PDB file of C-alpha atoms in Angstrom:
ATOM      1  CA  UNK O 796     -18.852   3.662   4.661  1.00 67.00           C
ATOM      2  CA  UNK O 797     -18.737   1.311   7.613  1.00 87.00           C
ATOM      3  CA  UNK O 798     -16.617  -1.654   8.377  1.00 94.00           C
ATOM      4  CA  UNK O 799     -17.622  -5.148   8.988  1.00 96.00           C
ATOM      5  CA  UNK O 800     -15.825  -7.049  11.594  1.00 96.00           C
ATOM      6  CA  UNK O 801     -14.046 -10.083  10.659  1.00 96.00           C
ATOM      7  CA  UNK O 802     -14.605 -12.625  13.420  1.00 96.00           C
ATOM      8  CA  UNK O 803     -14.779 -16.098  11.781  1.00 97.00           C
ATOM      9  CA  UNK O 804     -13.230 -18.234   9.182  1.00 97.00           C
ATOM     10  CA  UNK O 805     -16.525 -18.573   7.490  1.00 97.00           C
ATOM     11  CA  UNK O 806     -16.420 -14.649   6.585  1.00 97.00           C
ATOM     12  CA  UNK O 807     -13.078 -15.406   5.015  1.00 97.00           C
ATOM     13  CA  UNK O 808     -14.280 -17.979   3.144  1.00 97.00           C
ATOM     14  CA  UNK O 809     -17.365 -16.076   1.981  1.00 96.00           C
ATOM     15  CA  UNK O 810     -15.016 -13.206   0.739  1.00 97.00           C
ATOM     16  CA  UNK O 811     -13.063 -15.787  -1.119  1.00 96.00           C
ATOM     17  CA  UNK O 812     -16.232 -16.724  -3.074  1.00 96.00           C
ATOM     18  CA  UNK O 813     -17.828 -13.298  -3.694  1.00 94.00           C
ATOM     19  CA  UNK O 814     -17.733 -11.856  -7.208  1.00 95.00           C
ATOM     20  CA  UNK O 815     -16.436  -8.277  -7.486  1.00 95.00           C
ATOM     21  CA  UNK O 816     -14.317  -6.199  -5.205  1.00 96.00           C
ATOM     22  CA  UNK O 817     -14.004  -6.494  -1.201  1.00 96.00           C
ATOM     23  CA  UNK O 818     -11.330  -4.817   0.896  1.00 97.00           C
ATOM     24  CA  UNK O 819      -9.567  -6.166   4.126  1.00 97.00           C
ATOM     25  CA  UNK O 820      -7.903  -4.009   6.362  1.00 96.00           C
ATOM     26  CA  UNK O 821      -5.896  -5.815   9.259  1.00 95.00           C
ATOM     27  CA  UNK O 822      -5.249  -3.682  12.200  1.00 92.00           C
ATOM     28  CA  UNK O 823      -3.138  -3.935  15.554  1.00 91.00           C
ATOM     29  CA  UNK O 824      -5.343  -1.917  17.986  1.00 86.00           C
ATOM     30  CA  UNK O 825      -1.994  -1.797  20.325  1.00 89.00           C
ATOM     31  CA  UNK O 826       0.460  -0.265  17.619  1.00 89.00           C
ATOM     32  CA  UNK O 827       0.631   3.623  16.917  1.00 90.00           C
ATOM     33  CA  UNK O 828       1.574   3.086  13.241  1.00 89.00           C
ATOM     34  CA  UNK O 829      -1.396   1.019  12.922  1.00 91.00           C
ATOM     35  CA  UNK O 830      -3.768   3.401  14.292  1.00 91.00           C
ATOM     36  CA  UNK O 831      -2.174   6.204  12.209  1.00 92.00           C
ATOM     37  CA  UNK O 832      -2.560   4.180   9.036  1.00 92.00           C
ATOM     38  CA  UNK O 833      -6.166   3.099   9.806  1.00 91.00           C
ATOM     39  CA  UNK O 834      -6.863   6.843  10.487  1.00 92.00           C
ATOM     40  CA  UNK O 835      -5.359   7.870   7.150  1.00 92.00           C
ATOM     41  CA  UNK O 836      -7.371   5.211   5.417  1.00 92.00           C
ATOM     42  CA  UNK O 837     -10.450   6.237   6.935  1.00 93.00           C
ATOM     43  CA  UNK O 838      -9.865   9.874   6.028  1.00 93.00           C
ATOM     44  CA  UNK O 839     -10.108   8.736   2.474  1.00 93.00           C
ATOM     45  CA  UNK O 840     -12.335   5.835   2.412  1.00 92.00           C
ATOM     46  CA  UNK O 841     -15.476   7.641   1.106  1.00 93.00           C
ATOM     47  CA  UNK O 842     -13.572   7.691  -2.286  1.00 94.00           C
ATOM     48  CA  UNK O 843     -13.882   3.841  -2.872  1.00 94.00           C
ATOM     49  CA  UNK O 844     -16.999   2.622  -4.340  1.00 94.00           C
ATOM     50  CA  UNK O 845     -20.018   2.988  -1.966  1.00 92.00           C
ATOM     51  CA  UNK O 846     -21.031  -0.732  -2.683  1.00 93.00           C
ATOM     52  CA  UNK O 847     -17.538  -2.223  -1.787  1.00 95.00           C
ATOM     53  CA  UNK O 848     -17.821  -4.341   1.459  1.00 96.00           C
ATOM     54  CA  UNK O 849     -15.001  -3.228   3.791  1.00 96.00           C
ATOM     55  CA  UNK O 850     -13.945  -5.914   6.261  1.00 97.00           C
ATOM     56  CA  UNK O 851     -11.655  -4.831   9.596  1.00 95.00           C
ATOM     57  CA  UNK O 852      -9.795  -7.400  11.443  1.00 96.00           C
ATOM     58  CA  UNK O 853      -8.548  -6.782  14.850  1.00 95.00           C
ATOM     59  CA  UNK O 854      -5.170  -8.651  14.818  1.00 92.00           C
ATOM     60  CA  UNK O 855      -4.977  -8.830  18.646  1.00 91.00           C
ATOM     61  CA  UNK O 856      -8.247 -10.496  19.110  1.00 94.00           C
ATOM     62  CA  UNK O 857      -8.255 -12.683  15.909  1.00 94.00           C
ATOM     63  CA  UNK O 858      -4.398 -13.356  15.051  1.00 92.00           C
ATOM     64  CA  UNK O 859      -5.833 -17.060  14.178  1.00 93.00           C
ATOM     65  CA  UNK O 860      -7.907 -15.380  11.260  1.00 95.00           C
ATOM     66  CA  UNK O 861      -4.748 -13.231   9.929  1.00 94.00           C
ATOM     67  CA  UNK O 862      -3.130 -16.517   9.493  1.00 94.00           C
ATOM     68  CA  UNK O 863      -5.930 -17.931   7.366  1.00 96.00           C
ATOM     69  CA  UNK O 864      -5.991 -14.567   5.509  1.00 96.00           C
ATOM     70  CA  UNK O 865      -2.289 -14.922   4.618  1.00 95.00           C
ATOM     71  CA  UNK O 866      -2.737 -18.473   3.565  1.00 95.00           C
ATOM     72  CA  UNK O 867      -6.012 -17.932   1.719  1.00 96.00           C
ATOM     73  CA  UNK O 868      -5.026 -14.968  -0.475  1.00 96.00           C
ATOM     74  CA  UNK O 869      -1.184 -16.060  -0.545  1.00 94.00           C
ATOM     75  CA  UNK O 870       0.256 -12.934   1.031  1.00 95.00           C
ATOM     76  CA  UNK O 871       2.830 -12.551   3.903  1.00 89.00           C
ATOM     77  CA  UNK O 872       1.378 -11.309   7.169  1.00 88.00           C
ATOM     78  CA  UNK O 873       1.635  -7.775   7.944  1.00 87.00           C
ATOM     79  CA  UNK O 874       0.242  -4.956  10.383  1.00 89.00           C
ATOM     80  CA  UNK O 875      -1.558  -3.028   9.604  1.00 94.00           C
ATOM     81  CA  UNK O 876      -2.173  -4.422   6.154  1.00 95.00           C
ATOM     82  CA  UNK O 877      -4.740  -3.564   3.389  1.00 96.00           C
ATOM     83  CA  UNK O 878      -5.946  -6.142   0.915  1.00 97.00           C
ATOM     84  CA  UNK O 879      -7.909  -5.425  -1.844  1.00 97.00           C
ATOM     85  CA  UNK O 880      -9.819  -8.665  -3.231  1.00 97.00           C
ATOM     86  CA  UNK O 881     -11.273  -9.141  -6.471  1.00 97.00           C
ATOM     87  CA  UNK O 882     -13.384 -12.276  -7.546  1.00 96.00           C
ATOM     88  CA  UNK O 883     -11.722 -14.244  -4.546  1.00 96.00           C
ATOM     89  CA  UNK O 884      -7.894 -13.228  -5.287  1.00 97.00           C
ATOM     90  CA  UNK O 885      -5.778 -10.618  -3.716  1.00 97.00           C
ATOM     91  CA  UNK O 886      -4.942  -7.897  -6.261  1.00 96.00           C
ATOM     92  CA  UNK O 887      -3.249  -5.602  -4.124  1.00 95.00           C
ATOM     93  CA  UNK O 888      -1.594  -5.936  -1.043  1.00 96.00           C
ATOM     94  CA  UNK O 889      -0.195  -2.981   1.082  1.00 94.00           C
ATOM     95  CA  UNK O 890       1.243  -2.400   4.454  1.00 93.00           C
ATOM     96  CA  UNK O 891       2.519   0.353   6.964  1.00 89.00           C
ATOM     97  CA  UNK O 892       3.026   3.671   4.993  1.00 83.00           C
ATOM     98  CA  UNK O 893       1.896   1.915   1.683  1.00 89.00           C
ATOM     99  CA  UNK O 894      -1.673   1.495   2.607  1.00 92.00           C
ATOM    100  CA  UNK O 895      -3.418   4.275   0.069  1.00 91.00           C
ATOM    101  CA  UNK O 896      -6.992   4.409  -0.762  1.00 94.00           C
ATOM    102  CA  UNK O 897      -5.747   6.598  -3.855  1.00 91.00           C
ATOM    103  CA  UNK O 898      -3.536   3.667  -5.191  1.00 90.00           C
ATOM    104  CA  UNK O 899      -6.621   1.140  -4.304  1.00 92.00           C
ATOM    105  CA  UNK O 900      -8.748   3.160  -6.451  1.00 92.00           C
ATOM    106  CA  UNK O 901      -6.002   3.206  -9.566  1.00 92.00           C
ATOM    107  CA  UNK O 902      -6.161  -0.794  -9.515  1.00 90.00           C
ATOM    108  CA  UNK O 903     -10.157  -0.920  -9.650  1.00 87.00           C
ATOM    109  CA  UNK O 904     -11.321  -1.714 -13.230  1.00 61.00           C
TER     110      UNK O 904
END
């Protein structure tokens, strides 16, 4: 499974309009906690459905997109943060040590 880099507001709009599941991982490249959460997530991400789009947001480069995500999906900005999106709505919002592929799998219907 590969990440798709989020680098435009249009991509976020597209995610909001998609049917099915998508996942957004927001990561600060300057934060060791964020690096650890990303590494742990990537170790288990092969358990996710192979056809699920996975989006990666570099918070340092695209802070404005993080704000748009928070507003569009009605979540508080966190870093690191994982959002599970279903049919344009955020159904799971995890941050820091709570980020878990296993828990994401439990809410997939």
